[in-house]
Coordinates of C-alpha atoms and ligand atoms in Angstrom, one line a residue:
X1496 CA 0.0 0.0 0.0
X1497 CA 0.8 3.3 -1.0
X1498 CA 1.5 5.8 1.7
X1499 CA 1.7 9.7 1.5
X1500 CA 3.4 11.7 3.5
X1501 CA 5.6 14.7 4.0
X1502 CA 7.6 16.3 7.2
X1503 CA 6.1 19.7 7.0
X1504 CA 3.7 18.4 9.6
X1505 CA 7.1 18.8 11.6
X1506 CA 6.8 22.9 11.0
X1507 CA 3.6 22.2 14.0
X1508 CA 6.3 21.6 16.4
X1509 CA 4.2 20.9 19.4
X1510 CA 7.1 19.5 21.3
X1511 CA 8.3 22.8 22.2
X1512 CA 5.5 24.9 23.2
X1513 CA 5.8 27.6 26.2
X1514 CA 3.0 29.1 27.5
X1515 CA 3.3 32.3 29.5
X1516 CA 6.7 30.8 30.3
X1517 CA 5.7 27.4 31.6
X1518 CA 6.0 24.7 29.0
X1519 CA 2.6 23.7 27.6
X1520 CA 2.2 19.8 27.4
X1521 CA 0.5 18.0 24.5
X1522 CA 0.4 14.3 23.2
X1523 CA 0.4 15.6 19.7
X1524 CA 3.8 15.7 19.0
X1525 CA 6.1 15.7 15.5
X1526 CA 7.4 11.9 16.8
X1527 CA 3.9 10.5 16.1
X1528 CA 3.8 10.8 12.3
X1529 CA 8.2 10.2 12.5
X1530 CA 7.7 7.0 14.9
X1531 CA 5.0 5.9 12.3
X1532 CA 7.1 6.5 9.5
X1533 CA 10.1 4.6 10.9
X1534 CA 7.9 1.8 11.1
X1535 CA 6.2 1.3 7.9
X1536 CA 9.5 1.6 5.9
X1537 CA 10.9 -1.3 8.4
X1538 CA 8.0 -3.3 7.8
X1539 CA 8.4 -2.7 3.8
X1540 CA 4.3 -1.4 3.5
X1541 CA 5.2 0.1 0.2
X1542 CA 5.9 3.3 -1.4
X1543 CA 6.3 6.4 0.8
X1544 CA 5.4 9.8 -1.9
X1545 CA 5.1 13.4 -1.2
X1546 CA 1.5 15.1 -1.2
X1547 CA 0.4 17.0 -4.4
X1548 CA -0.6 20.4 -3.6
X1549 CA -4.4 20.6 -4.7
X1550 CA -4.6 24.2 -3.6
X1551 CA -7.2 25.7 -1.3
X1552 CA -10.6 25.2 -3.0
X1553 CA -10.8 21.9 -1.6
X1554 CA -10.4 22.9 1.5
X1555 CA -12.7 25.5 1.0
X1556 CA -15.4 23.5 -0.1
X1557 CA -15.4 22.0 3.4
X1558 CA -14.1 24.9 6.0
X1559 CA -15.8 28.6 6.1
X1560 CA -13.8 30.8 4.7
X1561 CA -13.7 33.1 7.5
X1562 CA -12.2 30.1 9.9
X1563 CA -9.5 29.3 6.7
X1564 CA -9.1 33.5 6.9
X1565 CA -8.7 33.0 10.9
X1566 CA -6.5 30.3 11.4
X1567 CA -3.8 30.9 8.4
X1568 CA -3.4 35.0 9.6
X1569 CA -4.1 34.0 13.7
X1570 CA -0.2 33.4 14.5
X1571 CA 0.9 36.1 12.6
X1572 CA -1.9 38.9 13.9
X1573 CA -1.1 37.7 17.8
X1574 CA 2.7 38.4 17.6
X1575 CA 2.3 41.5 15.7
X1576 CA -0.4 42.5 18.6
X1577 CA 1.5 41.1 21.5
X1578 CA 4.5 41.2 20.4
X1579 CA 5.4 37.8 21.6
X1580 CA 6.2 34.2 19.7
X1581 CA 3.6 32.6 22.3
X1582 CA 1.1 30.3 20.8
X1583 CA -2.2 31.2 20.2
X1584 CA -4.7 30.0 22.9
X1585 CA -8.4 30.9 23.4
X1586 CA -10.0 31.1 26.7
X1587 CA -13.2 32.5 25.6
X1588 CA -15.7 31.0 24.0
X1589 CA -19.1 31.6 21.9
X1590 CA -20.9 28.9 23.6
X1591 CA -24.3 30.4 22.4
X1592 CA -25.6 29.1 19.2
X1593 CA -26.9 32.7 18.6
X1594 CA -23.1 34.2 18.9
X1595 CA -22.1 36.8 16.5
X1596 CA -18.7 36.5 14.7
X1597 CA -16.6 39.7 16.2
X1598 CA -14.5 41.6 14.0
X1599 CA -11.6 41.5 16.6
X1600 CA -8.5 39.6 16.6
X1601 CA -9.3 38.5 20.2
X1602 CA -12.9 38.1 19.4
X1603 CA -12.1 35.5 16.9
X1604 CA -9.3 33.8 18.9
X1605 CA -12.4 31.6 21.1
X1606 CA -15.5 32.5 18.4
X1607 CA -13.5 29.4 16.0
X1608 CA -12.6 26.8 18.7
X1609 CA -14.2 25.3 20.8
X1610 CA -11.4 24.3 23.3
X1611 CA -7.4 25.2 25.4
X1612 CA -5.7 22.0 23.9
X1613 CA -4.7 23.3 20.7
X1614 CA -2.6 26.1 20.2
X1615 CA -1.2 27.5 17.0
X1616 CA 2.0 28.6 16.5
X1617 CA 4.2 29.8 13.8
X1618 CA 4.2 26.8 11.4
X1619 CA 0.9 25.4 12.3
X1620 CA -1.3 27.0 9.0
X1621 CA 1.0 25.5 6.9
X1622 CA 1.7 21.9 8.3
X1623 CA -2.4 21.6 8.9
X1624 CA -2.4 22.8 4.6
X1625 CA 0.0 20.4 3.9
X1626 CA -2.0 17.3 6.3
X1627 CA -4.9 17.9 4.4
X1628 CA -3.1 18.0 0.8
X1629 CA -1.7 14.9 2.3
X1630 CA -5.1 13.3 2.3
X1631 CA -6.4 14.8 -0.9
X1632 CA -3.2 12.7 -2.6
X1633 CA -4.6 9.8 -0.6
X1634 CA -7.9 10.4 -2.2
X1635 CA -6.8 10.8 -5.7
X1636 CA -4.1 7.7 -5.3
X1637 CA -8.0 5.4 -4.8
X1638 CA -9.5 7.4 -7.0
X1639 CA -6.9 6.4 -10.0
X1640 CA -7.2 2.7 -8.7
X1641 CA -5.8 1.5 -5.7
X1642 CA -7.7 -0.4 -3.4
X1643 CA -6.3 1.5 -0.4
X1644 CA -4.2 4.3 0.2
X1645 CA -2.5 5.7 3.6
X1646 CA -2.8 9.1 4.4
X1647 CA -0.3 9.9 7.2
X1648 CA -1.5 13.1 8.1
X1649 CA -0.5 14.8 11.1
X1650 CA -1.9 17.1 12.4
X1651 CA -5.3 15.1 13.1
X1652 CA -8.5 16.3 11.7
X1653 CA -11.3 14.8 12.9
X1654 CA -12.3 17.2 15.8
X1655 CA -12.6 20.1 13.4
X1656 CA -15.8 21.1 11.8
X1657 CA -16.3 23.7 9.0
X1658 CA -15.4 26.7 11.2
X1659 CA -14.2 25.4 15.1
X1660 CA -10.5 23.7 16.0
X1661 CA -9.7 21.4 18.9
X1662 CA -8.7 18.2 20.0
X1663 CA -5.2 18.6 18.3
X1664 CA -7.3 19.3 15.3
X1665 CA -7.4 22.6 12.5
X1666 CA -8.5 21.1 9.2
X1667 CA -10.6 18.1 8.8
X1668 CA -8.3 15.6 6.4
X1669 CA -10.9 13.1 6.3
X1670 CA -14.0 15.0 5.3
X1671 CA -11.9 16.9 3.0
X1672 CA -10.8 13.7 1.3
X1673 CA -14.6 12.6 1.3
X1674 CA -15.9 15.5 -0.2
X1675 CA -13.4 15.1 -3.2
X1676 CA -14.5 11.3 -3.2
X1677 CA -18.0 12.8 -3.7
X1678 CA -17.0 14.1 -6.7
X1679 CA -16.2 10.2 -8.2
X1680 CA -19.1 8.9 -6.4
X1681 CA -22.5 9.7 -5.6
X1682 CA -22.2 8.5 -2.1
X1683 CA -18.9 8.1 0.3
X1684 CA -19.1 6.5 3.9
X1685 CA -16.7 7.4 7.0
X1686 CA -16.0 5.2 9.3
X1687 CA -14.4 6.4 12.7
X1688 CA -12.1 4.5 14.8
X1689 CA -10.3 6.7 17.1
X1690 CA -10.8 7.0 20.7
X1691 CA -12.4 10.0 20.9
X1692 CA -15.7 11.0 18.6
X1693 CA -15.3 12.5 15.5
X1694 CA -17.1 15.7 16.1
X1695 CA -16.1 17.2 13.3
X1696 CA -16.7 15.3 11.3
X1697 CA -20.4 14.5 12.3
X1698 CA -20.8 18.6 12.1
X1699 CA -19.9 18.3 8.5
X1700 CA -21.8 16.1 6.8
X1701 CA -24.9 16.0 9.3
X1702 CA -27.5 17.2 6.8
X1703 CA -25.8 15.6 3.9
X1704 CA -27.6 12.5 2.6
X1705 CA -24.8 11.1 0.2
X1706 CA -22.3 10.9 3.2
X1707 CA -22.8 8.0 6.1
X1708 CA -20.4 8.6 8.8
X1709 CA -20.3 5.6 11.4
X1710 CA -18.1 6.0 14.6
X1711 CA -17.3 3.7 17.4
X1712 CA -15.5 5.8 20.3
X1713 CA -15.2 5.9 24.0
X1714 CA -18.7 7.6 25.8
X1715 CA -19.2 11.4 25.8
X1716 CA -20.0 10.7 29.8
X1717 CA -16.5 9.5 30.1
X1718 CA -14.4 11.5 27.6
X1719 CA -13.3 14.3 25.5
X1720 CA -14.8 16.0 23.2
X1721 CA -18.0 15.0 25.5
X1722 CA -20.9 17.2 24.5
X1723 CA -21.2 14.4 21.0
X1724 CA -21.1 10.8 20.1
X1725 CA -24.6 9.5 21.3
X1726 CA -26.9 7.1 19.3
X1727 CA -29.5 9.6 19.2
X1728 CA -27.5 12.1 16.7
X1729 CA -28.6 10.8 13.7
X1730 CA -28.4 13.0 11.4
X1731 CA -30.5 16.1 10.1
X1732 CA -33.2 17.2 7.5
X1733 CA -32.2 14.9 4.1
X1734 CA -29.3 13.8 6.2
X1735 CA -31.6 11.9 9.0
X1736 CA -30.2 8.4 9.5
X1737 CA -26.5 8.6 7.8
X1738 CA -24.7 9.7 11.5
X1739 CA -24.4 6.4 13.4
X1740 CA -22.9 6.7 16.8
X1741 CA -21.5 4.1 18.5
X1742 CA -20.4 5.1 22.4
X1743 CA -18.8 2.2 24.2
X1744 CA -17.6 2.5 28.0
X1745 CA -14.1 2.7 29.2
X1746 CA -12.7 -0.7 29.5
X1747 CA -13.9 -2.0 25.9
X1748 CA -12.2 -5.4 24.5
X1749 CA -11.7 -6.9 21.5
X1750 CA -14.9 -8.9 21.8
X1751 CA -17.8 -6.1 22.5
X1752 CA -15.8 -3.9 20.1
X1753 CA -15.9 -6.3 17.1
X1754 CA -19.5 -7.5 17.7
X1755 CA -20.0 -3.6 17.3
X1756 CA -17.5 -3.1 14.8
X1757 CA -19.8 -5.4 13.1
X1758 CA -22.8 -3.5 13.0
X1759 CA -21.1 -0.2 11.7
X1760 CA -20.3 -1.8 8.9
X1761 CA -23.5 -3.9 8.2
X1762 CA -24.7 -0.4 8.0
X1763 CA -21.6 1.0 5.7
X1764 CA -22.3 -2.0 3.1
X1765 CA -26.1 -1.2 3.1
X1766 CA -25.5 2.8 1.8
X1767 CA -23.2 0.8 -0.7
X1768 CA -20.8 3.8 -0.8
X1769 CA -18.4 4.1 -3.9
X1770 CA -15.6 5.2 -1.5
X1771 CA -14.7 4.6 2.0
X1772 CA -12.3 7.2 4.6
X1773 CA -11.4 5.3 7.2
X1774 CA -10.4 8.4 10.3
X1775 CA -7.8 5.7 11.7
X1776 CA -7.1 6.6 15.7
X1777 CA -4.7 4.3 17.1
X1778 CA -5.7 5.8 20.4
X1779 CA -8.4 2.8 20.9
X1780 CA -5.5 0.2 21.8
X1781 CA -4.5 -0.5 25.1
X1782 CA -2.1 1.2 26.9
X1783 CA -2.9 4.8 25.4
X1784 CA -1.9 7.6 27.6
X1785 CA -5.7 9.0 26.4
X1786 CA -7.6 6.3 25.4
X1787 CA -9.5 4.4 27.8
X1788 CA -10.5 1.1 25.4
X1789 CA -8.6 -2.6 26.2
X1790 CA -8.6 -3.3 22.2
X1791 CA -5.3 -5.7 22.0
X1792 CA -3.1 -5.4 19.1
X1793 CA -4.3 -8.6 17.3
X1794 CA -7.7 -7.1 18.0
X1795 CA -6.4 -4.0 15.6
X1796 CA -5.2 -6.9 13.3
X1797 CA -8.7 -8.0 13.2
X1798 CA -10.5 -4.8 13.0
X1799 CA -8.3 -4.2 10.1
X1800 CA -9.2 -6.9 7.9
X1801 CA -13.0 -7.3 8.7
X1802 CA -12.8 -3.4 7.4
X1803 CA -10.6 -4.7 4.4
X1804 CA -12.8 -7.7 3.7
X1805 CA -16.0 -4.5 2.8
X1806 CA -13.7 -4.6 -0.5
X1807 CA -14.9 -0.6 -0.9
X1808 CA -11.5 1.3 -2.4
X1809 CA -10.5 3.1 0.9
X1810 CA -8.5 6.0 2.1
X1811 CA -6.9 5.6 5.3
X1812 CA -6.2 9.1 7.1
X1813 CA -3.9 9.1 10.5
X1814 CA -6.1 10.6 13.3
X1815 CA -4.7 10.1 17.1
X1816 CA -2.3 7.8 18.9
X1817 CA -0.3 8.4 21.5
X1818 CA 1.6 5.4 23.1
X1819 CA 5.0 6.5 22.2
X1820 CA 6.8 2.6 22.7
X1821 CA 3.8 1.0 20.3
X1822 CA 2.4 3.5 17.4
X1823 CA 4.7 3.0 14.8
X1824 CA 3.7 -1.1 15.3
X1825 CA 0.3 -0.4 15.5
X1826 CA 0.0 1.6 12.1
X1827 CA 2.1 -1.2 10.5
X1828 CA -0.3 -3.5 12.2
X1829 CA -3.1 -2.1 10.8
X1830 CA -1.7 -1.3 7.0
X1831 CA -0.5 -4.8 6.6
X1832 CA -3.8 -6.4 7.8
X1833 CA -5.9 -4.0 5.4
X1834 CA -6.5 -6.8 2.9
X1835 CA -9.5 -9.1 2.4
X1836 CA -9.2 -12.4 3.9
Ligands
Q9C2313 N1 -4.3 15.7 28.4 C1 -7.3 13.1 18.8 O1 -7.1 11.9 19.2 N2 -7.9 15.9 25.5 N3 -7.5 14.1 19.6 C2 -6.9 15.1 26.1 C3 -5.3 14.8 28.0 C4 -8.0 16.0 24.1 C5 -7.5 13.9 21.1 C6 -6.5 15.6 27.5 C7 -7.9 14.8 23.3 C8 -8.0 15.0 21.8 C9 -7.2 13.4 17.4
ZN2314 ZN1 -8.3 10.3 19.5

């Protein structure tokens, strides 16, 4: 299998972030998407290629354009304001539906996200452009034939919707890659394995009937980004019934989650999509400094394949994963069972 990748995601150098002079802790750091690297060329998965750059209308057709104006000026506007190389951090936030988009730097700063966790710094436009080019390539590499292609984008994308960042999160890479599916196919699924729920994602498509997104992910009562990811969100207006949720308690194993790995995609050969995205989170294995799912590495193995085994052409996109000793293994776990049995 084809992987794309490049190390601009590097120029989000998370690693290194101080915060009002105190260093500013975050799992999401540049050794994810090199640790996973390392391991994919050890275990020969195939070709590693650079992203093509596909511009910004893609990314448009997915994100406002005031958030796209916001997030690739924001770094820029603070330290001219501030004058300070600090990272970008909101701490206030339109929580009311009804909010009105202010015209102010600092009024902007919380109206497009939704959370602390993610700040922005200097090179963080341009590795989140370069994660979502990363999964357009992905796309297109399916799109001209493979059967699967690996997008190793970092930073994540699944928290973000059209115009709000968090959870490590700016651009969404997966529903950026399934809208340019859509234009191939008249319907595209997403399924969603991470940890955590794909907010974002949900937000995105929620209304739209030719997209089904499925997600199986530990319970908003019991973790971030909590206020999404029940059964009951099913989708809106001609959109009703493509948002399946899936919430399963802390503690999961490989048994409950396949028996429920198995209805998501009962439901994902039903739409009979001409694509699948696959948001892949390795954050749902045990051991995961965030995760809270038991999911054993042979479970991974088997989630894998039964995915594989839909025999839809799929594009894999790199969400979370954070276990430093075993995320490299588990993304070549998972890339060399993607094949049908
Ligand atoms: N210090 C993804 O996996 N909260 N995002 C963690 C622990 C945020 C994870 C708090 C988790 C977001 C893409
Ligand atoms: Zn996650």
């Amino acid at each position: 299998m084809k992987t794309i990748y490049t190390q601009k995601h590097k120029l989000h150098a998370t690693d290194s972030v101080i915060y009002e002079g105190v260093p500013f802790i975050t799992e999401e750091i540049p050794a994810r998407a090199e640790q996973i690297l390392a391991a994919i060329q050890s275990a020969k998965i195939g070709p590693i290629l650079p992203p093509i750059d596909y511009g910004i209308d893609p990314i448009l057709e997915v994100h406002d354009a005031g958030f796209i104006q916001y997030l690739s000026t924001a770094y820029q506007e603070h330290q001219a304001r501030f004058d300070t190389e600090e990272p970008v951090i909101p701490h206030t936030f339109a929580v009311s539906r009804r909010a009105r988009k202010p015209n102010s730097f600092l009024g902007q700063r919380g109206f497009y996200s939704f959370g602390t966790g993610t700040p922005i710094l200097a090179g963080t436009w341009e590795a989140a452009y370069w994660a979502a080019q990363t999964a357009l390539t992905a796309a297109k590499t399916v799109l001209d034939g493979e059967n699967a292609c690996y997008a190793l984008c970092r930073p994540p994308g699944h928290h973000a919707a059209a115009d709000l960042y968090d959870g490590s999160c700016f651009l969404n890479n997966a529903a950026i890659a399934a809208n340019y599916l859509l234009k191939s196919a008249s319907q595209v699924a997403i399924l969603d394995i991470d940890y955590h729920h794909g907010n974002g994602t949900q937000e995105i498509f929620y209304s739209n009937p030719n997209v089904l997104f499925c997600s199986l992910h530990g319970h908003p009562d019991e973790d971030y980004p909590y206020f999404w990811g029940m059964p009951d969100e099913t989708g809106e207006g001609a959109g009703t019934g493509r948002n399946v949720n899936f919430p399963l308690h802390r503690g999961a194993q490989d048994e409950e989650y396949l028996q429920v790995l198995g209805q998501a995609l009962q439901q994902i050969a039903q739409f009979k999509p001409g694509y699948l995205v696959v948001s892949a989170g390795f954050d749902l294995i045990e051991g995961d400094p965030i995760g809270g799912f038991n999911i054993s590495v042979q479970g991974l193995a088997l989630i894998s394949a039964k995915i594989a085994s839909l025999r839809i052409p799929t594009v894999i996109v790199q969400e979370g994963g954070y276990d430093m000793e075993d995320l490299g293994n588990l993304a070549a776990t998972f890339l060399q069972n993607f094949h049908p049995g």
